[in-house]
Amino acid sequence: MTTTQARTEPDPGPGTEPQAGAPAPAGHGGHGPHGYSAQKDAHLKRLRRIEGQIRGLQRMVDEDVYCIDVLTQVSASTKALQSFALSLLEEHLRHCVAAAAEQGGVELDAKVAEASAAIGRLLRS
Amino acid sequence: MTTTQARTEPDPGPGTEPQAGAPAPAGHGGHGPHGYSAQKDAHLKRLRRIEGQIRGLQRMVDEDVYCIDVLTQVSASTKALQSFALSLLEEHLRHCVAAAAEQGGVELDAKVAEASAAIGRLLRS
Amino acid sequence: MTTTQARTEPDPGPGTEPQAGAPAPAGHGGHGPHGYSAQKDAHLKRLRRIEGQIRGLQRMVDEDVYCIDVLTQVSASTKALQSFALSLLEEHLRHCVAAAAEQGGVELDAKVAEASAAIGRLLRS
Amino acid sequence: MTTTQARTEPDPGPGTEPQAGAPAPAGHGGHGPHGYSAQKDAHLKRLRRIEGQIRGLQRMVDEDVYCIDVLTQVSASTKALQSFALSLLEEHLRHCVAAAAEQGGVELDAKVAEASAAIGRLLRS
């Protein structure tokens, strides 16, 4: 776990994502364990952009930027997070829920209830 | 309400923000240029925590964590961002909008319209 | 607070829902044309309650109730609408998306994209 | 899309809004007790339109309209409710919060905290 290190890392700068172009490990194709592996690079890229937005917010606060402009940037970051969530959810429905549908019955019900609960949390956040 | 106490907490820890404990520049008190300067350290602390959450999301995606668990963390980060926005907005109303109210008329109308537009963007994001 | 009154309002008017208490037509069981037929009565009941809340809001505005109290009631109505949407969506996933999963391929992709777009609209509203 | 149908519903029923077109009582001008009196007719009109949308939703469910189309209409209604809330809030800031600003101190703090709490409820709904 590199959280602490990562958090004190001063600069995302160039070369922040050295592994982005590297070949995905075997077995992480479109039908990987959780459905979203094929999109992993795209997801990571989106999240790094959001991380950059959050750093931008810190800079804005630090430089006493006008509050309304900070709020505009918060809205943009929230939108980006929701959009990331939506793409993750779409993959989940396509892969996990569809796989459960083939099994039917209890398994499908559980997956659908789980996905609905996740959508509910997104709606309330 | 212990918010004020929390907000005046001097330092979230060594190394995270070298300038945090330094004296604020003159004129950056509670009634500074944009109203939120007095809370600057608290705001920066919150944003760094959100940045940590976004890094955590990258790690989760990278480690193929189950999508629903990733979505739960996205909801938590969105909630934290909205909560940050709300505290920024509250300060803005208390300082900038209140100051405009003293001037009245056109100035107040402009500030209220501006704040309402910002709230509208938050609601839609 | 006139919320309770609004909720117990017996009838939104003649002609709005003549079949609400009548037996569902043949073929509208849990696996009816759009998945939600079995829950039709429950859905109609929820919507009538929301309609009562909107009427309650009109009464509050008409009686000059304090704006913050009106806003609290708006939040409750919005929450009720989102909750209704979520239950509709859950049924849709359970029936329509699951049925598409059995057909697979293009059909499933289309249904998942459609459901995701609907979720996106809910998130932005 | 049956949205238009719902919106063109002529009348929400007798007795719901007898005073809507009647002249406002004396003393309910733009600076009335709660700030929104001057806009009362506009607010009531908006709410009646939303009530019509909710009735439209009941008709859609009753007629087994495709769930995704019902969800689209729910999003439209939620958006309309949020937009109504925003216009109410804007008036509240312009009148009540501004009036409190003139008194300053404790009164202003209380009004700002109250408005912020209302905004928070809207964000979470």
Coordinates of C-alpha atoms in Angstrom, one line a residue:
Chain A
M1 CA 0.0 0.0 0.0
T2 CA 1.7 3.2 -1.2
T3 CA -1.0 5.6 0.0
T4 CA 1.2 7.6 2.3
Q5 CA 4.0 7.9 -0.2
A6 CA 1.6 8.7 -2.9
R7 CA 0.0 11.4 -0.9
T8 CA 3.2 13.3 -0.2
E9 CA 4.4 12.9 -3.8
P10 CA 5.0 16.5 -4.8
D11 CA 4.2 16.5 -8.5
P12 CA 2.2 14.4 -10.9
G13 CA 4.2 16.0 -13.6
P14 CA 5.2 14.2 -16.8
G15 CA 5.6 10.5 -16.6
T16 CA 3.0 10.0 -14.0
E17 CA 1.7 6.9 -15.6
P18 CA 4.6 4.9 -16.9
Q19 CA 2.6 1.6 -17.1
A20 CA -0.3 3.1 -18.9
G21 CA 0.9 1.9 -22.3
A22 CA 2.3 -1.4 -21.1
P23 CA 0.6 -4.6 -22.2
A24 CA -2.1 -5.7 -19.8
P25 CA -1.3 -8.8 -17.8
A26 CA -2.6 -12.1 -19.3
G27 CA -6.2 -12.8 -18.4
H28 CA -7.3 -9.2 -18.2
G29 CA -9.2 -9.0 -21.3
G30 CA -12.7 -7.7 -21.8
H31 CA -14.2 -10.6 -19.9
G32 CA -11.9 -10.4 -16.9
P33 CA -12.9 -11.1 -13.3
H34 CA -15.0 -7.9 -12.9
G35 CA -15.9 -6.9 -16.3
Y36 CA -14.0 -3.6 -16.3
S37 CA -10.5 -4.8 -16.8
A38 CA -10.5 -4.1 -20.5
Q39 CA -11.2 -0.5 -19.7
K40 CA -8.7 -0.4 -17.0
D41 CA -6.3 2.0 -18.7
A42 CA -9.2 4.3 -19.7
H43 CA -10.5 4.3 -16.1
L44 CA -7.1 5.0 -14.6
K45 CA -6.6 7.9 -17.1
R46 CA -9.9 9.4 -16.0
L47 CA -9.1 9.1 -12.4
R48 CA -5.7 10.7 -12.8
R49 CA -7.4 13.6 -14.5
I50 CA -9.8 13.9 -11.6
E51 CA -6.9 13.7 -9.2
G52 CA -5.3 16.6 -11.2
Q53 CA -8.6 18.6 -10.8
I54 CA -8.5 18.0 -7.0
R55 CA -4.9 19.3 -6.9
G56 CA -6.1 22.3 -9.0
L57 CA -8.7 22.9 -6.3
Q58 CA -6.0 22.9 -3.6
R59 CA -4.0 25.4 -5.6
M60 CA -7.0 27.6 -6.1
V61 CA -7.8 27.6 -2.4
D62 CA -4.1 28.3 -1.6
E63 CA -4.1 31.3 -3.9
D64 CA -7.3 32.7 -2.5
V65 CA -9.1 32.3 -5.8
Y66 CA -12.7 33.8 -5.7
C67 CA -15.0 31.2 -4.0
I68 CA -17.5 31.1 -6.9
D69 CA -14.7 30.1 -9.2
V70 CA -13.6 27.3 -6.8
L71 CA -17.2 26.1 -6.7
T72 CA -17.4 25.9 -10.5
Q73 CA -14.3 23.7 -10.4
V74 CA -15.9 21.5 -7.6
S75 CA -18.9 21.0 -9.9
A76 CA -16.7 20.0 -12.8
S77 CA -14.9 17.4 -10.6
T78 CA -18.1 16.0 -9.2
K79 CA -19.5 15.7 -12.7
A80 CA -16.3 13.9 -13.8
L81 CA -16.6 11.5 -10.8
Q82 CA -20.2 10.8 -11.6
S83 CA -19.3 10.2 -15.3
F84 CA -16.6 7.8 -14.2
A85 CA -19.1 6.0 -12.0
L86 CA -21.6 5.7 -14.8
S87 CA -19.0 4.1 -17.2
L88 CA -18.1 1.6 -14.4
L89 CA -21.7 0.9 -13.8
E90 CA -22.4 0.3 -17.5
E91 CA -19.6 -2.2 -17.7
H92 CA -20.9 -3.9 -14.6
L93 CA -24.4 -4.3 -16.1
R94 CA -23.0 -5.6 -19.3
H95 CA -20.8 -8.2 -17.7
C96 CA -21.7 -9.1 -14.2
V97 CA -25.4 -8.6 -14.3
A98 CA -25.6 -10.2 -17.8
A99 CA -23.7 -13.2 -16.5
A100 CA -26.0 -13.5 -13.5
A101 CA -29.0 -13.4 -15.9
E102 CA -27.8 -16.5 -17.5
Q103 CA -27.8 -18.3 -14.2
G104 CA -31.2 -16.7 -13.4
G105 CA -33.2 -16.8 -10.2
V106 CA -31.6 -16.0 -6.9
E107 CA -28.2 -15.1 -8.4
L108 CA -29.8 -12.5 -10.8
D109 CA -32.0 -11.1 -8.1
A110 CA -29.0 -10.6 -5.8
K111 CA -26.9 -8.9 -8.5
V112 CA -29.8 -6.6 -9.6
A113 CA -30.5 -5.6 -5.9
E114 CA -26.8 -4.9 -5.4
A115 CA -26.5 -2.8 -8.6
S116 CA -29.7 -0.9 -7.6
A117 CA -28.3 -0.1 -4.2
A118 CA -25.1 1.2 -5.8
I119 CA -27.2 3.4 -8.1
G120 CA -29.2 4.7 -5.1
R121 CA -25.9 5.6 -3.3
L122 CA -24.8 7.6 -6.4
L123 CA -28.1 9.4 -6.6
R124 CA -27.9 10.5 -3.0
S125 CA -24.3 11.6 -3.1
Chain B
M1 CA -21.3 23.2 17.0
T2 CA -17.6 22.3 17.1
T3 CA -17.0 23.2 13.4
T4 CA -15.2 26.3 14.3
Q5 CA -12.8 24.5 16.6
A6 CA -12.2 21.9 14.0
R7 CA -11.5 24.5 11.4
T8 CA -8.9 26.3 13.5
E9 CA -7.0 23.1 14.1
P10 CA -3.5 24.2 13.3
D11 CA -1.8 21.4 11.5
P12 CA -2.9 18.1 10.0
G13 CA 0.6 16.6 10.4
P14 CA 4.2 17.2 9.5
G15 CA 5.3 17.1 5.9
T16 CA 1.9 17.3 4.3
E17 CA 1.7 21.0 3.9
P18 CA 4.9 22.9 4.7
Q19 CA 3.3 26.3 4.5
A20 CA 0.2 25.4 6.5
G21 CA 1.6 26.6 9.9
A22 CA 3.2 29.7 8.5
P23 CA 1.5 32.9 9.5
A24 CA -1.2 33.9 7.1
P25 CA -0.3 37.0 5.0
A26 CA -1.7 40.2 6.5
G27 CA -5.3 40.9 5.6
H28 CA -6.2 37.2 5.2
G29 CA -8.3 37.0 8.4
G30 CA -11.9 35.9 8.5
H31 CA -13.0 38.9 6.6
G32 CA -10.3 38.6 3.9
P33 CA -10.8 39.2 0.2
H34 CA -12.9 36.1 -0.5
G35 CA -14.3 35.2 2.9
Y36 CA -12.8 31.7 3.1
S37 CA -9.2 32.6 3.9
A38 CA -9.6 32.0 7.6
Q39 CA -10.7 28.5 6.9
K40 CA -7.9 27.9 4.3
D41 CA -6.1 25.2 6.3
A42 CA -9.3 23.3 7.0
H43 CA -10.2 23.5 3.3
L44 CA -6.8 22.3 2.2
K45 CA -7.0 19.4 4.7
R46 CA -10.3 18.3 3.3
L47 CA -9.1 18.5 -0.3
R48 CA -6.0 16.5 0.5
R49 CA -8.2 13.8 2.0
I50 CA -10.3 13.8 -1.2
E51 CA -7.2 13.6 -3.2
G52 CA -6.2 10.5 -1.2
Q53 CA -9.6 9.0 -1.9
I54 CA -9.1 9.5 -5.6
R55 CA -5.7 7.8 -5.4
G56 CA -7.4 5.0 -3.5
L57 CA -9.8 4.7 -6.4
Q58 CA -6.9 4.3 -8.8
R59 CA -5.5 1.6 -6.6
M60 CA -8.8 -0.2 -6.5
V61 CA -9.2 -0.2 -10.3
D62 CA -5.6 -1.2 -10.7
E63 CA -6.1 -4.2 -8.3
D64 CA -9.4 -5.2 -10.0
V65 CA -11.5 -4.6 -6.9
Y66 CA -15.1 -5.6 -7.4
C67 CA -16.9 -2.8 -9.3
I68 CA -19.6 -2.3 -6.7
D69 CA -17.0 -1.6 -4.1
V70 CA -15.3 0.9 -6.4
L71 CA -18.7 2.6 -6.9
T72 CA -19.2 2.8 -3.1
Q73 CA -15.9 4.7 -2.9
V74 CA -16.9 7.0 -5.7
S75 CA -20.1 7.9 -3.8
A76 CA -18.0 8.6 -0.7
S77 CA -15.7 10.9 -2.7
T78 CA -18.6 12.7 -4.4
K79 CA -20.2 13.2 -1.0
A80 CA -16.9 14.6 0.4
L81 CA -16.7 17.0 -2.6
Q82 CA -20.2 18.2 -2.2
S83 CA -19.7 18.7 1.5
F84 CA -16.6 20.8 0.8
A85 CA -18.6 22.8 -1.7
L86 CA -21.3 23.4 0.9
S87 CA -18.8 24.7 3.5
L88 CA -17.3 27.0 0.9
L89 CA -20.7 28.3 -0.1
E90 CA -21.7 28.9 3.6
E91 CA -18.6 31.1 4.0
H92 CA -19.4 32.9 0.8
L93 CA -22.9 33.7 1.9
R94 CA -21.7 34.8 5.3
H95 CA -19.0 37.1 4.0
C96 CA -19.4 38.1 0.4
V97 CA -23.2 38.1 0.1
A98 CA -23.6 39.7 3.5
A99 CA -21.1 42.5 2.5
A100 CA -23.1 43.0 -0.7
A101 CA -26.3 43.3 1.3
E102 CA -24.8 46.3 3.1
Q103 CA -24.3 48.0 -0.2
G104 CA -27.7 46.8 -1.4
G105 CA -29.4 47.2 -4.7
V106 CA -27.6 46.2 -7.9
E107 CA -24.5 44.8 -6.0
L108 CA -26.7 42.5 -3.8
D109 CA -28.7 41.3 -6.8
A110 CA -25.5 40.5 -8.7
K111 CA -24.0 38.5 -5.8
V112 CA -27.2 36.6 -5.1
A113 CA -27.7 35.7 -8.8
E114 CA -24.1 34.6 -8.9
A115 CA -24.4 32.4 -5.8
S116 CA -27.7 30.9 -7.1
A117 CA -26.0 30.0 -10.4
A118 CA -23.3 28.3 -8.5
I119 CA -25.8 26.3 -6.4
G120 CA -27.6 25.4 -9.6
R121 CA -24.4 24.0 -11.0
L122 CA -23.8 21.9 -7.8
L123 CA -27.4 20.6 -8.0
R124 CA -26.9 19.5 -11.6
S125 CA -23.5 17.9 -11.0
Chain C
M1 CA -46.6 21.8 8.2
T2 CA -49.4 20.6 5.9
T3 CA -47.6 17.5 4.6
T4 CA -49.8 15.1 6.4
Q5 CA -52.9 16.7 5.1
A6 CA -51.6 16.5 1.6
R7 CA -50.7 12.8 2.0
T8 CA -54.1 11.8 3.3
E9 CA -56.0 13.6 0.6
P10 CA -58.3 10.9 -0.6
D11 CA -58.7 11.4 -4.2
P12 CA -56.8 13.5 -6.8
G13 CA -59.9 14.0 -8.8
P14 CA -62.3 11.9 -10.9
G15 CA -61.0 10.3 -14.1
T16 CA -57.3 10.3 -13.2
E17 CA -57.0 6.6 -12.3
P18 CA -60.1 4.6 -12.9
Q19 CA -58.5 1.2 -13.1
A20 CA -56.2 1.6 -10.1
G21 CA -58.1 -0.8 -7.9
A22 CA -59.3 -3.1 -10.6
P23 CA -57.7 -6.4 -11.3
A24 CA -54.8 -6.2 -13.7
P25 CA -55.6 -7.3 -17.2
A26 CA -54.6 -10.9 -18.1
G27 CA -51.0 -11.2 -19.1
H28 CA -49.8 -8.3 -17.0
G29 CA -48.0 -10.4 -14.4
G30 CA -44.5 -10.0 -13.2
H31 CA -43.1 -10.8 -16.6
G32 CA -45.5 -8.5 -18.5
P33 CA -44.4 -6.4 -21.5
H34 CA -42.3 -3.9 -19.5
G35 CA -41.4 -5.7 -16.3
Y36 CA -43.2 -3.3 -14.0
S37 CA -46.8 -4.3 -14.5
A38 CA -46.9 -6.5 -11.4
Q39 CA -45.9 -3.6 -9.4
K40 CA -48.3 -1.2 -11.1
D41 CA -50.6 -0.6 -8.1
A42 CA -47.6 0.0 -5.9
H43 CA -46.2 2.5 -8.4
L44 CA -49.5 4.3 -8.8
K45 CA -49.8 4.5 -5.1
R46 CA -46.4 6.1 -4.8
L47 CA -47.1 8.6 -7.5
R48 CA -50.4 9.6 -6.0
R49 CA -48.5 10.3 -2.7
I50 CA -46.0 12.4 -4.6
E51 CA -48.9 14.2 -6.3
G52 CA -50.3 14.9 -2.8
Q53 CA -46.9 16.3 -1.8
I54 CA -46.9 18.7 -4.8
R55 CA -50.4 19.8 -3.9
G56 CA -49.1 20.4 -0.4
L57 CA -46.3 22.6 -1.8
Q58 CA -48.9 24.7 -3.6
R59 CA -50.8 25.1 -0.4
M60 CA -47.6 26.1 1.5
V61 CA -46.7 28.7 -1.1
D62 CA -50.3 30.0 -1.1
E63 CA -50.3 30.3 2.7
D64 CA -46.9 32.1 2.7
V65 CA -45.2 29.4 4.6
Y66 CA -41.6 30.2 5.5
C67 CA -39.3 29.5 2.4
I68 CA -37.0 27.2 4.3
D69 CA -39.9 24.9 5.2
V70 CA -41.1 24.9 1.6
L71 CA -37.6 23.9 0.5
T72 CA -37.6 21.0 3.1
Q73 CA -40.8 19.7 1.5
V74 CA -39.3 20.1 -2.0
S75 CA -36.3 17.9 -0.9
A76 CA -38.8 15.3 0.4
S77 CA -40.7 15.3 -2.9
T78 CA -37.5 15.0 -4.9
K79 CA -36.3 12.2 -2.8
A80 CA -39.6 10.4 -3.3
L81 CA -39.4 10.8 -7.0
Q82 CA -35.8 9.5 -7.1
S83 CA -36.9 6.6 -5.0
F84 CA -39.7 5.8 -7.4
A85 CA -37.3 6.0 -10.3
L86 CA -34.9 3.6 -8.5
S87 CA -37.6 1.0 -8.0
L88 CA -38.7 1.3 -11.6
L89 CA -35.1 0.9 -12.7
E90 CA -34.6 -2.1 -10.5
E91 CA -37.5 -3.9 -12.2
H92 CA -36.3 -2.9 -15.6
L93 CA -32.9 -4.4 -14.9
R94 CA -34.5 -7.6 -13.5
H95 CA -36.8 -8.1 -16.4
C96 CA -35.8 -6.2 -19.6
V97 CA -32.0 -6.3 -19.2
A98 CA -32.0 -9.8 -18.0
A99 CA -34.2 -10.9 -21.0
A100 CA -31.8 -9.1 -23.3
A101 CA -28.9 -10.9 -21.7
E102 CA -30.4 -14.2 -22.8
Q103 CA -30.4 -13.0 -26.4
G104 CA -26.9 -11.6 -25.9
G105 CA -24.8 -9.6 -28.2
V106 CA -26.2 -6.5 -29.9
E107 CA -29.5 -6.7 -28.1
L108 CA -27.9 -6.7 -24.7
D109 CA -25.5 -3.9 -25.6
A110 CA -28.4 -1.8 -26.7
K111 CA -30.4 -2.4 -23.5
V112 CA -27.5 -1.7 -21.3
A113 CA -26.6 1.5 -23.1
E114 CA -30.2 2.6 -22.8
A115 CA -30.4 1.9 -19.1
S116 CA -27.1 3.6 -18.5
A117 CA -28.3 6.7 -20.4
A118 CA -31.4 6.7 -18.2
I119 CA -29.3 6.5 -15.0
G120 CA -27.1 9.3 -16.3
R121 CA -30.2 11.5 -16.7
L122 CA -31.3 10.7 -13.2
L123 CA -27.9 11.6 -11.8
R124 CA -27.9 14.9 -13.6
S125 CA -31.4 15.8 -12.5
Chain D
M1 CA -42.7 10.6 -25.8
T2 CA -45.9 11.4 -23.9
T3 CA -44.4 14.3 -21.9
T4 CA -46.2 16.9 -24.0
Q5 CA -49.5 15.2 -23.3
A6 CA -48.9 15.3 -19.6
R7 CA -47.9 18.9 -19.8
T8 CA -50.9 20.0 -21.8
E9 CA -53.4 18.6 -19.2
P10 CA -55.7 21.5 -18.9
D11 CA -56.8 21.5 -15.3
P12 CA -55.5 19.7 -12.1
G13 CA -59.1 19.6 -10.8
P14 CA -61.6 21.8 -9.2
G15 CA -60.9 23.3 -5.8
T16 CA -57.1 22.9 -5.9
E17 CA -56.2 26.5 -6.4
P18 CA -59.2 28.9 -6.1
Q19 CA -57.1 31.9 -5.3
A20 CA -54.4 31.5 -7.9
G21 CA -55.7 34.2 -10.2
A22 CA -57.1 36.4 -7.5
P23 CA -55.3 39.6 -6.5
A24 CA -52.7 39.1 -3.8
P25 CA -53.7 40.2 -0.4
A26 CA -52.5 43.7 0.6
G27 CA -49.0 43.7 2.0
H28 CA -47.8 40.8 0.0
G29 CA -45.5 42.8 -2.3
G30 CA -41.9 42.0 -3.1
H31 CA -40.8 42.6 0.4
G32 CA -43.6 40.5 2.0
P33 CA -43.1 38.3 5.1
H34 CA -41.0 35.6 3.4
G35 CA -39.6 37.3 0.3
Y36 CA -41.4 35.1 -2.2
S37 CA -44.8 36.6 -2.1
A38 CA -44.3 38.7 -5.1
Q39 CA -43.5 35.6 -7.1
K40 CA -46.4 33.7 -5.6
D41 CA -48.3 33.3 -8.9
A42 CA -45.2 32.3 -10.8
H43 CA -44.4 29.7 -8.1
L44 CA -48.0 28.3 -8.1
K45 CA -47.9 28.1 -11.9
R46 CA -44.7 26.1 -11.8
L47 CA -46.0 23.8 -9.1
R48 CA -49.2 23.1 -11.1
R49 CA -47.1 22.2 -14.1
I50 CA -45.1 19.8 -12.0
E51 CA -48.4 18.4 -10.6
G52 CA -49.4 17.8 -14.2
Q53 CA -46.2 16.0 -14.9
I54 CA -46.8 13.7 -11.9
R55 CA -50.3 13.0 -13.2
G56 CA -48.7 12.3 -16.6
L57 CA -46.5 9.8 -14.9
Q58 CA -49.5 8.0 -13.4
R59 CA -51.0 7.8 -16.8
M60 CA -47.8 6.4 -18.3
V61 CA -47.5 3.7 -15.6
D62 CA -51.2 2.9 -16.0
E63 CA -50.8 2.5 -19.8
D64 CA -47.7 0.3 -19.4
V65 CA -45.5 2.8 -21.2
Y66 CA -41.9 1.5 -21.6
C67 CA -40.0 2.0 -18.3
I68 CA -37.2 4.0 -19.9
D69 CA -39.7 6.6 -21.2
V70 CA -41.2 6.7 -17.7
L71 CA -37.7 7.3 -16.2
T72 CA -37.1 10.1 -18.7
Q73 CA -40.3 11.8 -17.5
V74 CA -39.2 11.3 -13.9
S75 CA -35.9 13.1 -14.6
A76 CA -37.8 16.0 -16.2
S77 CA -40.0 16.3 -13.1
T78 CA -37.1 16.1 -10.7
K79 CA -35.3 18.8 -12.7
A80 CA -38.4 21.0 -12.6
L81 CA -38.6 20.6 -8.8
Q82 CA -35.0 21.4 -8.4
S83 CA -35.4 24.5 -10.6
F84 CA -38.4 25.6 -8.5
A85 CA -36.3 25.1 -5.3
L86 CA -33.5 27.2 -6.8
S87 CA -35.8 30.1 -7.6
L88 CA -37.2 29.9 -4.1
L89 CA -33.8 29.9 -2.6
E90 CA -32.6 32.8 -4.7
E91 CA -35.5 34.9 -3.4
H92 CA -34.8 33.8 0.1
L93 CA -31.1 34.9 -0.2
R94 CA -32.2 38.2 -1.7
H95 CA -34.7 39.0 1.0
C96 CA -34.3 37.1 4.2
V97 CA -30.6 36.6 4.2
A98 CA -30.0 40.2 3.1
A99 CA -32.3 41.5 5.8
A100 CA -30.4 39.5 8.4
A101 CA -27.1 40.9 7.0
E102 CA -28.3 44.4 8.0
Q103 CA -28.8 43.2 11.6
G104 CA -25.5 41.3 11.4
G105 CA -23.9 39.1 14.0
V106 CA -25.9 36.2 15.5
E107 CA -29.0 36.8 13.3
L108 CA -27.0 36.6 10.1
D109 CA -25.1 33.5 11.3
A110 CA -28.4 31.8 12.0
K111 CA -29.9 32.6 8.7
V112 CA -26.8 31.6 6.7
A113 CA -26.6 28.3 8.6
E114 CA -30.3 27.7 8.0
A115 CA -29.9 28.4 4.3
S116 CA -26.8 26.2 4.0
A117 CA -28.6 23.3 5.7
A118 CA -31.5 23.7 3.2
I119 CA -29.0 23.7 0.3
G120 CA -27.4 20.6 1.8
R121 CA -30.7 18.8 1.8
L122 CA -31.3 19.7 -1.8
L123 CA -27.9 18.4 -2.8
R124 CA -28.6 15.1 -1.1
S125 CA -32.0 14.6 -2.5

